[in-house]
Amino acid sequence: MASFPTDEGYLTLATGRQHYVELATNLALSVKHKNRRPVALLHDERVEVPPTHRPYFDVVIEAKASHLLPGLDAKLLLQDYSPFERTMFIDSDCLMVKPDVGRFWGALRGHALTVVGDIIRRGPYCKFQDVAELIAKLGLPHMVRHNGGFMYFEKSEAARRAFAQARAYYEEHRDFLSYLHSDASKGYNEEPLFGAAMALLGLRPVPPRENLMYTARKGPYDIDVLRGHCAYGEDPVVSPTFVHFVRLEPREVYVRETARLRRWFDLPLWLPPGSETTPADAERVLRVPAKADILPLLPREGIAAEIGVFKGGFSQKILEAAAPSRLHLIDPWPDEVSSGGVTGKGDNFHQLVVGRFQQRIDAGQVVVHRTTSTEAAKGFPEGYFDWVFLDANHGYEGMRQDLLAFYPKVKPGGYIAGHDYVEVKGYGVVQAVDEFARTHPVHLVALSSDEYASFILRKRLAAGPQKPTAPSPAPRRSALRGTPLCPGVIALPREETP
């Protein structure tokens, strides 16, 4: 099995029908936009994962349909297929909307298996008028009612027992406990099977009020996946990290947000069955109000650089908004420094920045380089940065040289951002950036609308690995190895033997 830089990862499922691969890809894009943890896709041979989609999955696992339970009942076997020690299973019809998932990974450690839900003892549940009937028949202390779009589990004996018990209920009591979906190819509703197993084994759910996941049931909706904002409903308003779009409703919200994601990642647009047109507000280049609003669009917890630091004001905003694991601050701070009408001694500004971030420097999060941008670039290996922000020389030649110097230092799938994308005062940033975008595999994904605009270029990925005609159990390195999408991960196409 693959060796990952983290023991944590996401797993999703696409079996039976091709459109589930498209849904799973949308989910993967929403995760990759916000989180560095790897994503695995489990699918059967009845669906094809296109080469254009494969790069967005760190592991693609193919199993014969005969070795999986029908439809969504394959969830009962997830522990057997997950490549991670700690797994968040997310249904393919979900999207990660907010970037705060790290707090849940920390809180869930030590849970053998858990879901988002609550404990009930009375009242209607599933096909039962009163859940007490189910509880009495199976001898349970209570029932766990939950959202089947999410499940967390670990590779532990306690989790193995929970999966085994859920499968036992499937084999022995599924017609009592559960029911077939209206589309029989989806199999049985697995929620009562896991809920009963958790109740029997004393495993507790994560309360919905924690805002880990909610179903998108009630509007009005204020959801923006790229900006990381989510709030909807009334009494109460909810703000979950993951939104579960059951039956892809509300359709207009799901179609709009996934179209935006696909344009951001330069993937072909895809409309779910029953959707007629791409929404007009799925803009090709995202517009944000100001320079600081660029930062939430960049990967969190990555390796970043700011080229052109001055007094470190924007550096502080980077640390607060993007939380980089390491931030390189690059500026020559020459004898005389002038910016925005402020003039002073370079030594003073350098000392100001060092003093401002001394604790972070001591902790290794911030590294200060007093040198020119092009000289600093020579000291970094290729594919080192998740993103860089260029705000040094605003002339055409200066920006052109910075783009050329840092382009190879940014990982495939990473970002080159910058400031002063404006044609005033003889600045040459617009000309340099536009020429660079025409001659290199990058595309413009965002612009700010303030007077001195900021921009984001996204570095395109290499083509994903082709699906082998005769799958081998030997691991293959992913095209994304060492990128913001796949930091050091090995891809494992896998097929069961008969």
Coordinates of C-alpha atoms in Angstrom, one line a residue, residues 19-433:
H19 CA -21.9 10.2 -13.6
Y20 CA -20.7 9.2 -10.1
V21 CA -17.1 9.7 -11.4
E22 CA -18.0 13.3 -12.3
L23 CA -19.6 13.9 -8.9
A24 CA -16.5 12.4 -7.2
T25 CA -14.3 14.7 -9.3
N26 CA -16.3 17.7 -8.2
L27 CA -15.8 16.6 -4.6
A28 CA -12.1 16.1 -5.1
L29 CA -11.7 19.6 -6.6
S30 CA -13.5 21.2 -3.6
V31 CA -11.1 19.3 -1.3
K32 CA -7.9 20.1 -3.3
H33 CA -8.9 23.8 -3.3
K34 CA -8.7 23.9 0.5
N35 CA -6.8 21.0 1.9
R36 CA -3.5 19.2 1.3
R37 CA -4.7 15.8 2.6
P38 CA -4.9 13.1 -0.2
V39 CA -8.1 11.9 -1.8
A40 CA -8.7 8.3 -2.8
L41 CA -11.4 7.1 -5.2
L42 CA -12.9 3.6 -5.1
H43 CA -14.7 2.5 -8.2
D44 CA -15.7 -0.6 -10.1
E45 CA -15.0 -1.7 -13.7
R46 CA -18.4 -0.4 -14.9
V47 CA -17.2 3.2 -14.7
E48 CA -14.1 4.8 -16.4
V49 CA -12.0 7.5 -14.7
P50 CA -10.9 9.8 -17.6
P51 CA -7.2 10.7 -17.8
T52 CA -8.2 14.4 -17.3
H53 CA -9.8 13.5 -13.9
R54 CA -7.2 11.1 -12.6
P55 CA -4.7 13.7 -11.4
Y56 CA -7.1 15.0 -8.9
F57 CA -7.2 11.7 -7.0
D58 CA -4.1 10.7 -5.1
V59 CA -5.1 7.0 -5.2
V60 CA -7.5 5.4 -7.7
I61 CA -8.6 1.9 -6.6
E62 CA -10.6 -0.3 -9.0
A63 CA -12.4 -3.3 -7.6
K64 CA -14.5 -5.8 -9.5
A65 CA -18.2 -5.2 -9.0
S66 CA -18.6 -8.8 -7.9
H67 CA -16.3 -8.1 -5.0
L68 CA -18.4 -5.1 -3.8
L69 CA -21.9 -5.0 -2.4
P70 CA -24.5 -3.4 -4.7
G71 CA -24.5 0.4 -5.1
L72 CA -24.1 2.3 -1.9
D73 CA -24.0 -0.9 0.1
A74 CA -20.3 -0.9 -0.9
K75 CA -19.9 1.5 2.1
L76 CA -20.0 -1.6 4.2
L77 CA -16.6 -2.6 2.8
L78 CA -14.8 0.8 3.0
Q79 CA -12.4 -0.2 5.7
D80 CA -11.1 -3.0 3.5
Y81 CA -10.2 -0.6 0.7
S82 CA -9.1 2.6 2.4
P83 CA -5.3 3.3 2.0
F84 CA -5.3 5.5 5.1
E85 CA -4.9 4.9 8.8
R86 CA -7.5 7.6 9.4
T87 CA -10.2 8.1 6.8
M88 CA -13.0 10.6 6.2
F89 CA -15.4 8.9 3.8
I90 CA -17.4 11.6 1.9
D91 CA -20.3 10.8 -0.5
S92 CA -19.6 11.9 -4.0
D93 CA -22.6 14.3 -4.0
C94 CA -20.9 16.4 -1.3
L95 CA -18.6 19.4 -1.5
M96 CA -16.1 20.8 0.9
V97 CA -17.1 24.4 1.3
K98 CA -15.1 25.8 4.2
P99 CA -11.3 25.5 4.9
D100 CA -11.7 24.7 8.6
V101 CA -11.6 20.9 8.3
G102 CA -8.3 20.6 10.3
R103 CA -10.2 21.2 13.5
F104 CA -12.3 18.1 12.9
W105 CA -9.3 15.9 12.1
G106 CA -7.9 16.8 15.5
A107 CA -11.2 16.3 17.3
L108 CA -12.0 12.9 15.7
R109 CA -8.6 11.2 16.5
G110 CA -9.3 8.2 18.7
H111 CA -12.9 7.6 17.5
A112 CA -12.9 4.1 16.0
L113 CA -15.9 5.0 13.8
T114 CA -18.2 7.9 13.9
V115 CA -20.8 9.7 11.9
V116 CA -22.6 13.1 12.0
G117 CA -25.9 12.5 13.9
D118 CA -27.6 12.1 17.2
I119 CA -28.9 9.4 19.6
I120 CA -32.6 8.7 19.5
R121 CA -34.9 6.4 21.6
R122 CA -38.4 7.4 20.5
G123 CA -40.2 8.9 17.5
P124 CA -40.2 8.2 13.7
Y125 CA -37.1 7.0 12.1
C126 CA -36.4 5.6 8.6
K127 CA -39.4 3.3 7.8
F128 CA -40.4 3.0 11.5
Q129 CA -43.3 5.0 13.0
D130 CA -41.5 4.6 16.3
V131 CA -37.8 3.7 16.5
A132 CA -38.5 2.0 19.8
E133 CA -39.7 -1.0 17.7
L134 CA -36.3 -1.3 16.1
I135 CA -34.5 -0.8 19.4
A136 CA -36.6 -3.5 21.1
K137 CA -36.3 -6.1 18.3
L138 CA -32.5 -5.8 18.1
G139 CA -31.9 -5.3 21.9
L140 CA -30.2 -1.9 21.4
P141 CA -29.8 0.8 24.1
H142 CA -30.8 3.4 21.5
M143 CA -30.4 4.2 17.8
V144 CA -27.9 6.4 16.0
R145 CA -29.6 8.6 13.4
H146 CA -27.1 10.2 11.0
N147 CA -26.3 11.7 7.7
G148 CA -24.9 8.9 5.4
G149 CA -22.8 11.4 3.5
F150 CA -20.0 11.3 6.1
M151 CA -18.2 8.6 8.0
Y152 CA -14.9 8.7 9.9
F153 CA -13.1 5.5 10.7
E154 CA -9.6 4.3 11.7
K155 CA -7.7 1.2 10.9
S156 CA -8.3 -0.4 14.4
E157 CA -9.9 -3.5 15.8
A158 CA -12.8 -1.5 17.2
A159 CA -13.6 -0.1 13.7
R160 CA -13.2 -3.5 12.2
R161 CA -15.9 -4.8 14.7
A162 CA -18.2 -2.0 13.7
F163 CA -17.9 -2.7 10.0
A164 CA -18.4 -6.4 10.7
Q165 CA -21.5 -5.8 12.8
A166 CA -23.0 -3.5 10.1
R167 CA -22.4 -6.2 7.5
A168 CA -24.0 -8.8 9.8
Y169 CA -27.1 -6.6 10.1
Y170 CA -27.0 -6.4 6.3
E171 CA -26.9 -10.2 5.9
E172 CA -29.5 -11.0 8.6
H173 CA -31.8 -8.0 9.1
R174 CA -31.6 -5.7 6.1
D175 CA -35.3 -6.1 5.1
F176 CA -36.3 -5.3 8.7
L177 CA -33.8 -2.6 9.4
S178 CA -33.6 -0.9 6.0
Y179 CA -35.2 -0.7 2.5
L180 CA -34.1 -0.7 -1.1
H181 CA -33.6 2.7 -2.7
S182 CA -36.2 3.7 -5.4
D183 CA -33.3 3.1 -7.8
A184 CA -32.6 -0.5 -6.9
S185 CA -29.1 -0.3 -8.4
K186 CA -28.2 1.8 -5.4
G187 CA -28.9 -1.1 -3.0
Y188 CA -30.2 -0.6 0.5
N189 CA -30.0 2.4 2.7
E190 CA -26.9 1.7 4.7
E191 CA -27.6 4.3 7.4
P192 CA -29.7 2.0 9.7
L193 CA -27.1 -0.7 9.4
F194 CA -24.3 1.5 10.7
G195 CA -26.6 3.3 13.2
A196 CA -27.5 0.0 14.8
A197 CA -23.9 -1.3 14.8
M198 CA -22.7 1.9 16.5
A199 CA -25.5 1.7 19.1
L200 CA -24.7 -1.9 19.9
L201 CA -21.0 -1.2 20.3
G202 CA -21.3 2.0 22.2
L203 CA -19.9 4.3 19.4
R204 CA -21.1 7.8 19.6
P205 CA -21.9 10.3 16.7
V206 CA -20.7 13.8 16.2
P207 CA -23.6 16.2 16.9
P208 CA -24.9 18.1 13.9
R209 CA -24.4 21.4 15.8
E210 CA -20.6 20.9 15.4
N211 CA -21.2 22.0 11.7
L212 CA -19.1 19.2 10.2
M213 CA -21.8 18.3 7.6
Y214 CA -25.4 19.3 6.8
T215 CA -27.7 18.3 4.1
A216 CA -28.6 21.2 1.8
R217 CA -32.3 21.2 2.6
K218 CA -33.4 24.7 3.5
G219 CA -32.5 28.1 2.0
P220 CA -31.8 30.9 1.5
Y221 CA -28.3 29.8 0.4
D222 CA -25.1 31.8 0.7
I223 CA -22.5 29.3 -0.5
D224 CA -19.3 30.1 -2.2
V225 CA -16.9 27.2 -2.5
L226 CA -13.9 29.1 -4.0
R227 CA -14.0 31.8 -1.3
G228 CA -14.7 29.3 1.5
H229 CA -18.0 30.7 2.7
C230 CA -21.1 28.8 3.6
A231 CA -24.3 29.7 5.4
Y232 CA -27.9 28.6 4.8
G233 CA -31.2 27.9 6.3
E234 CA -33.3 29.7 8.9
D235 CA -33.7 28.9 12.6
P236 CA -31.0 28.0 12.8
V237 CA -28.6 29.2 10.1
V238 CA -26.0 26.5 9.6
S239 CA -22.4 26.9 8.4
P240 CA -21.0 23.4 7.7
T241 CA -17.6 22.5 6.3
F242 CA -19.2 19.8 4.0
V243 CA -22.5 20.3 2.3
H244 CA -24.4 17.2 1.2
F245 CA -26.4 17.9 -2.0
V246 CA -28.8 15.0 -1.8
R247 CA -30.3 14.4 -5.3
L248 CA -28.0 17.4 -6.2
E249 CA -30.5 19.8 -4.7
P250 CA -30.6 22.8 -4.7
R251 CA -29.6 22.1 -8.3
E252 CA -28.8 25.7 -9.2
V253 CA -26.4 26.1 -6.3
Y254 CA -24.6 22.8 -7.0
V255 CA -24.3 23.4 -10.8
R256 CA -23.0 27.0 -10.2
E257 CA -20.4 26.0 -7.6
T258 CA -19.1 23.0 -9.5
A259 CA -18.9 25.0 -12.7
R260 CA -16.8 27.5 -10.9
L261 CA -14.5 24.8 -9.5
R262 CA -14.0 23.2 -12.9
R263 CA -13.1 26.6 -14.5
W264 CA -10.7 27.3 -11.7
F265 CA -9.0 23.9 -12.2
D266 CA -9.2 24.2 -16.0
L267 CA -11.4 21.0 -16.4
P268 CA -14.2 20.6 -18.9
L269 CA -17.5 21.7 -17.6
W270 CA -20.0 18.9 -16.8
L271 CA -23.8 19.3 -16.3
P272 CA -25.6 16.7 -14.1
P273 CA -28.4 14.9 -15.8
G274 CA -31.5 17.1 -15.8
S275 CA -29.5 20.3 -15.9
E276 CA -29.9 22.3 -19.1
T277 CA -27.5 25.2 -19.0
T278 CA -24.3 26.4 -17.3
P279 CA -25.1 29.2 -14.9
A280 CA -24.1 32.7 -16.2
D281 CA -22.5 33.6 -12.9
A282 CA -19.9 30.8 -13.1
E283 CA -17.3 33.4 -14.3
R284 CA -14.2 32.2 -16.0
V285 CA -12.0 34.6 -14.0
L286 CA -13.1 35.1 -10.4
R287 CA -13.4 38.7 -9.2
V288 CA -12.7 39.6 -5.6
P289 CA -12.9 43.1 -4.0
A290 CA -9.3 43.7 -2.9
K291 CA -5.8 42.4 -2.5
A292 CA -6.4 40.7 0.8
D293 CA -9.3 38.8 -0.6
I294 CA -6.9 37.0 -2.9
L295 CA -5.4 35.1 0.1
P296 CA -8.4 32.8 1.0
L297 CA -8.2 31.5 -2.6
L298 CA -4.7 30.2 -2.1
P299 CA -3.9 26.8 -0.6
R300 CA -3.7 26.8 3.2
E301 CA -0.9 25.3 5.2
G302 CA 1.4 25.2 2.2
I303 CA 4.9 26.5 1.4
A304 CA 4.7 30.1 0.2
A305 CA 6.9 33.1 -0.6
E306 CA 6.3 36.9 -0.6
I307 CA 8.6 38.7 -2.9
G308 CA 8.7 42.3 -2.0
V309 CA 8.1 42.6 1.7
F310 CA 8.7 46.3 2.7
K311 CA 7.5 46.5 6.4
G312 CA 5.8 43.1 6.5
G313 CA 2.2 44.4 6.6
F314 CA 0.9 42.0 3.9
S315 CA 3.1 39.3 5.3
Q316 CA 1.0 39.4 8.5
K317 CA -2.2 39.1 6.5
I318 CA -0.7 36.1 4.7
L319 CA 0.0 34.3 8.0
E320 CA -3.5 35.0 9.3
A321 CA -5.4 34.1 6.1
A322 CA -3.4 31.3 4.5
A323 CA -1.6 29.9 7.6
P324 CA 1.4 28.7 5.5
S325 CA 3.5 25.9 7.0
R326 CA 6.5 28.0 5.9
L327 CA 6.6 31.5 4.5
H328 CA 9.7 32.9 2.8
L329 CA 10.0 36.7 2.9
I330 CA 12.3 37.9 0.2
D331 CA 13.4 41.6 -0.2
P332 CA 16.8 43.2 -0.7
W333 CA 15.9 46.2 1.5
P334 CA 18.5 48.4 -0.3
D335 CA 19.9 51.5 1.4
E336 CA 16.9 53.7 0.5
V337 CA 13.5 52.1 0.3
S338 CA 10.4 53.9 -1.0
S339 CA 6.9 52.4 -1.3
G340 CA 3.4 53.9 -1.2
G341 CA 4.8 57.4 -0.4
V342 CA 6.9 56.0 2.5
T343 CA 10.7 56.4 2.3
G344 CA 13.2 55.0 4.8
K345 CA 16.4 53.1 5.4
G346 CA 16.5 49.5 4.2
D347 CA 18.3 48.4 7.4
N348 CA 15.5 49.8 9.5
F349 CA 12.8 48.1 7.5
H350 CA 14.7 44.8 7.5
Q351 CA 15.1 45.0 11.3
L352 CA 11.4 45.9 11.7
V353 CA 10.4 42.8 9.8
V354 CA 12.7 40.5 11.7
G355 CA 11.5 41.8 15.0
R356 CA 7.9 41.6 13.9
F357 CA 8.1 37.9 13.1
Q358 CA 10.9 36.8 15.5
Q359 CA 8.8 34.2 17.3
R360 CA 7.7 32.7 14.0
I361 CA 11.3 32.8 12.7
D362 CA 12.4 30.9 15.8
A363 CA 9.7 28.4 15.2
G364 CA 10.8 27.9 11.6
Q365 CA 7.5 29.1 10.1
V366 CA 9.0 32.3 8.7
V367 CA 12.3 32.6 6.9
V368 CA 13.7 36.0 5.9
H369 CA 16.0 36.4 2.9
R370 CA 17.7 39.8 2.4
T371 CA 18.5 39.5 -1.3
T372 CA 17.1 40.1 -4.7
S373 CA 14.2 38.1 -6.0
T374 CA 16.2 36.4 -8.8
E375 CA 19.1 35.6 -6.5
A376 CA 16.7 34.1 -3.9
A377 CA 15.0 32.0 -6.6
K378 CA 18.3 30.2 -7.4
G379 CA 18.4 28.8 -3.8
F380 CA 15.1 26.9 -4.0
P381 CA 14.6 23.5 -5.7
E382 CA 12.1 23.1 -8.6
G383 CA 8.6 22.4 -7.5
Y384 CA 9.2 23.7 -4.0
F385 CA 6.4 26.3 -3.5
D386 CA 2.7 25.8 -3.3
W387 CA 2.4 29.5 -4.2
V388 CA 4.3 32.7 -4.5
F389 CA 3.2 36.4 -4.3
L390 CA 5.2 38.8 -6.5
D391 CA 5.2 42.4 -5.4
A392 CA 8.7 43.7 -6.0
N393 CA 9.6 45.3 -9.3
H394 CA 6.6 46.6 -11.0
G395 CA 8.2 47.4 -14.4
Y396 CA 7.8 45.1 -17.3
E397 CA 11.3 43.6 -17.3
G398 CA 11.4 43.2 -13.5
M399 CA 8.1 41.4 -13.4
R400 CA 9.0 39.3 -16.4
Q401 CA 12.3 38.2 -14.7
D402 CA 10.4 37.3 -11.5
L403 CA 7.9 35.2 -13.4
L404 CA 10.6 33.4 -15.2
A405 CA 12.6 32.9 -12.0
F406 CA 9.8 31.5 -9.8
Y407 CA 7.8 29.6 -12.4
P408 CA 9.9 26.5 -12.2
K409 CA 10.0 26.8 -8.4
V410 CA 6.2 26.4 -8.1
K411 CA 4.7 23.0 -8.1
P412 CA 2.4 21.8 -10.9
G413 CA -1.1 22.8 -9.8
G414 CA 0.4 25.7 -7.7
Y415 CA -0.1 29.4 -8.0
I416 CA 1.8 32.5 -9.0
A417 CA 0.0 35.6 -7.6
G418 CA 1.0 39.2 -7.6
H419 CA 0.1 42.8 -7.2
D420 CA -0.2 46.0 -9.3
Y421 CA -1.8 44.4 -12.4
V422 CA -2.7 47.8 -13.7
E423 CA -1.7 50.0 -16.6
V424 CA -0.8 53.3 -14.8
K425 CA 2.4 55.1 -13.9
G426 CA 4.2 53.2 -16.6
Y427 CA 3.9 49.9 -14.8
G428 CA 4.6 46.9 -16.9
V429 CA 2.9 44.1 -14.8
V430 CA -0.1 43.7 -17.1
Q431 CA 2.1 43.3 -20.2
A432 CA 4.5 40.9 -18.5
V433 CA 1.7 38.7 -17.0

